[in-house]
Amino acid sequence: MHIEAVLHQIEVAVKTIIEMIDKLEEADLQKRPTANKQSIGELLEHIAGICEADWRISNGATKEEMENYYSNVSYKTLDALKEDLRTNFKALENNVMQLSKEELERETTSYWGLTYTKFEWLLEVLAHMYHHRGQLHAMLVHCYQKDPKILMFE
């Protein structure tokens, strides 16, 4: 099922997001390019939690459990964001690598009704990370003229 390859690509996303964070200043977290949308800090907060949140969803977490999880996620510094990005990825990697082939093929339905195998949920994490990494890059480049000048792909 190529688990290692998918995890490697998630790790590439994590590393490149951290490279972008390294180009930011704490004040950048408050910048909000569109009035009713997320600030850079709020987007990074969401990104930092993707590996953990999506793992919980893939294990059948309820809407209430996810709301509770999200209500307890808050990062005040760039270093805290980077630390949890790394920590949440490592936890996802450890959890996934312990799954058997049967467990990877087992389906779970999310609280909003979407049904995926554990492997498909892992692909969703990958897509989710790359999607928001692209948003962050576009916000920095097009709204704040802060091109991080990093390689986005290997």
Coordinates of C-alpha atoms in Angstrom, one line a residue:
M1 CA 0.0 0.0 0.0
H2 CA 3.0 2.3 -0.1
I3 CA 2.5 3.6 3.4
E4 CA 6.1 4.7 3.7
A5 CA 5.9 6.8 0.5
V6 CA 2.7 8.6 1.6
L7 CA 4.2 9.3 5.0
H8 CA 7.4 10.6 3.3
Q9 CA 5.3 13.1 1.3
I10 CA 3.5 14.2 4.4
E11 CA 6.9 14.8 6.0
V12 CA 7.9 16.8 3.0
A13 CA 4.9 19.0 3.5
V14 CA 5.7 19.4 7.2
K15 CA 9.3 20.3 6.5
T16 CA 8.5 22.9 3.9
I17 CA 5.8 24.4 6.1
I18 CA 8.4 24.7 8.8
E19 CA 10.8 26.4 6.3
M20 CA 8.0 28.9 5.6
I21 CA 7.4 29.5 9.3
D22 CA 11.2 30.1 9.7
K23 CA 10.8 33.1 7.4
L24 CA 8.0 34.7 9.5
E25 CA 8.1 37.0 12.4
E26 CA 5.7 36.7 15.4
A27 CA 3.7 39.8 14.2
D28 CA 3.0 37.9 10.9
L29 CA 0.7 35.6 12.7
Q30 CA -1.9 38.4 13.1
K31 CA -2.0 39.3 9.4
R32 CA -5.4 38.6 7.8
P33 CA -5.4 39.0 4.0
T34 CA -9.2 38.7 3.8
A35 CA -11.4 40.2 6.5
N36 CA -13.7 37.2 7.1
K37 CA -11.1 34.5 6.6
Q38 CA -8.3 33.0 8.7
S39 CA -5.2 35.0 9.7
I40 CA -1.8 33.5 9.0
G41 CA -1.7 32.4 12.6
E42 CA -5.1 30.7 12.5
L43 CA -4.2 28.9 9.2
L44 CA -0.9 27.7 10.8
E45 CA -2.8 26.6 13.9
H46 CA -5.1 24.5 11.7
I47 CA -2.2 23.1 9.7
A48 CA -0.3 22.2 12.9
G49 CA -3.2 20.1 14.1
I50 CA -4.0 18.3 10.8
C51 CA -2.1 15.1 11.5
E52 CA -3.6 14.7 14.9
A53 CA -7.1 15.8 14.0
D54 CA -7.4 13.7 10.9
W55 CA -6.0 10.7 12.7
R56 CA -8.8 11.1 15.3
I57 CA -11.4 11.4 12.6
S58 CA -10.1 8.3 10.9
N59 CA -10.6 6.5 14.2
G60 CA -14.3 7.5 14.4
A61 CA -14.1 10.6 16.6
T62 CA -17.5 12.2 17.1
K63 CA -18.3 15.9 16.3
E64 CA -18.3 16.7 20.0
E65 CA -14.9 15.0 20.5
M66 CA -13.4 17.0 17.6
E67 CA -14.9 20.3 18.8
N68 CA -13.4 19.6 22.2
Y69 CA -10.0 18.8 20.5
Y70 CA -10.1 22.0 18.5
S71 CA -11.1 24.1 21.4
N72 CA -7.9 23.0 23.2
V73 CA -5.6 23.8 20.4
S74 CA -3.9 27.2 20.6
Y75 CA -0.4 28.3 19.7
K76 CA 1.0 31.6 20.7
T77 CA 4.4 31.4 19.0
L78 CA 6.1 30.3 15.8
D79 CA 8.2 27.8 17.8
A80 CA 5.1 26.2 19.3
L81 CA 3.6 25.8 15.9
K82 CA 6.7 24.1 14.6
E83 CA 7.0 21.9 17.6
D84 CA 3.5 20.6 17.3
L85 CA 3.7 20.2 13.5
R86 CA 6.7 17.8 14.1
T87 CA 5.1 16.1 17.1
N88 CA 1.8 15.5 15.4
F89 CA 3.5 14.1 12.3
K90 CA 5.6 11.8 14.3
A91 CA 2.6 10.5 16.2
L92 CA 0.7 9.9 13.0
E93 CA 3.7 8.1 11.5
N94 CA 4.1 5.9 14.6
N95 CA 0.4 5.1 14.7
V96 CA 0.1 4.3 11.0
M97 CA 3.3 2.1 10.9
Q98 CA 1.7 -0.1 13.6
L99 CA -1.4 -0.9 11.5
S100 CA -1.8 -4.3 9.9
K101 CA -2.9 -4.6 6.2
E102 CA -6.4 -5.5 7.5
E103 CA -6.5 -2.4 9.6
L104 CA -5.4 -0.2 6.7
E105 CA -8.2 -1.7 4.6
R106 CA -10.9 -1.2 7.4
E107 CA -13.4 1.5 6.7
T108 CA -14.3 4.2 9.1
T109 CA -17.2 6.7 8.7
S110 CA -16.6 10.3 9.8
Y111 CA -19.2 12.1 11.9
W112 CA -20.4 13.9 8.7
G113 CA -20.9 10.7 6.8
L114 CA -17.8 10.2 4.7
T115 CA -16.5 6.6 4.6
Y116 CA -12.8 5.9 3.8
T117 CA -10.4 3.1 4.5
K118 CA -7.6 3.9 6.9
F119 CA -5.3 4.1 3.9
E120 CA -7.6 6.6 2.2
W121 CA -7.7 8.7 5.4
L122 CA -3.9 8.8 5.2
L123 CA -4.1 10.1 1.6
E124 CA -6.6 12.7 2.9
V125 CA -4.0 13.9 5.4
L126 CA -1.5 14.3 2.6
A127 CA -4.0 16.2 0.4
H128 CA -5.1 18.3 3.4
M129 CA -1.5 19.3 4.2
Y130 CA -0.6 20.2 0.6
H131 CA -3.8 22.2 0.2
H132 CA -3.1 24.4 3.2
R133 CA 0.6 24.6 2.5
G134 CA -0.4 26.1 -0.9
Q135 CA -2.8 28.5 0.8
L136 CA -0.1 29.7 3.2
H137 CA 2.4 30.2 0.3
A138 CA -0.1 32.2 -1.7
M139 CA -1.0 34.4 1.3
L140 CA 2.6 35.2 1.9
V141 CA 3.6 35.8 -1.7
H142 CA 0.5 37.5 -3.1
C143 CA -0.8 39.4 -0.1
Y144 CA 2.4 40.3 1.8
Q145 CA 5.1 40.1 -0.8
K146 CA 7.0 37.7 1.5
D147 CA 8.2 35.0 -0.9
P148 CA 9.8 32.4 1.3
K149 CA 11.9 31.2 -1.7
I150 CA 11.9 27.6 -0.8
L151 CA 11.5 24.4 -2.8
M152 CA 8.0 23.1 -2.4
F153 CA 8.7 19.7 -3.8
E154 CA 11.7 17.4 -3.8

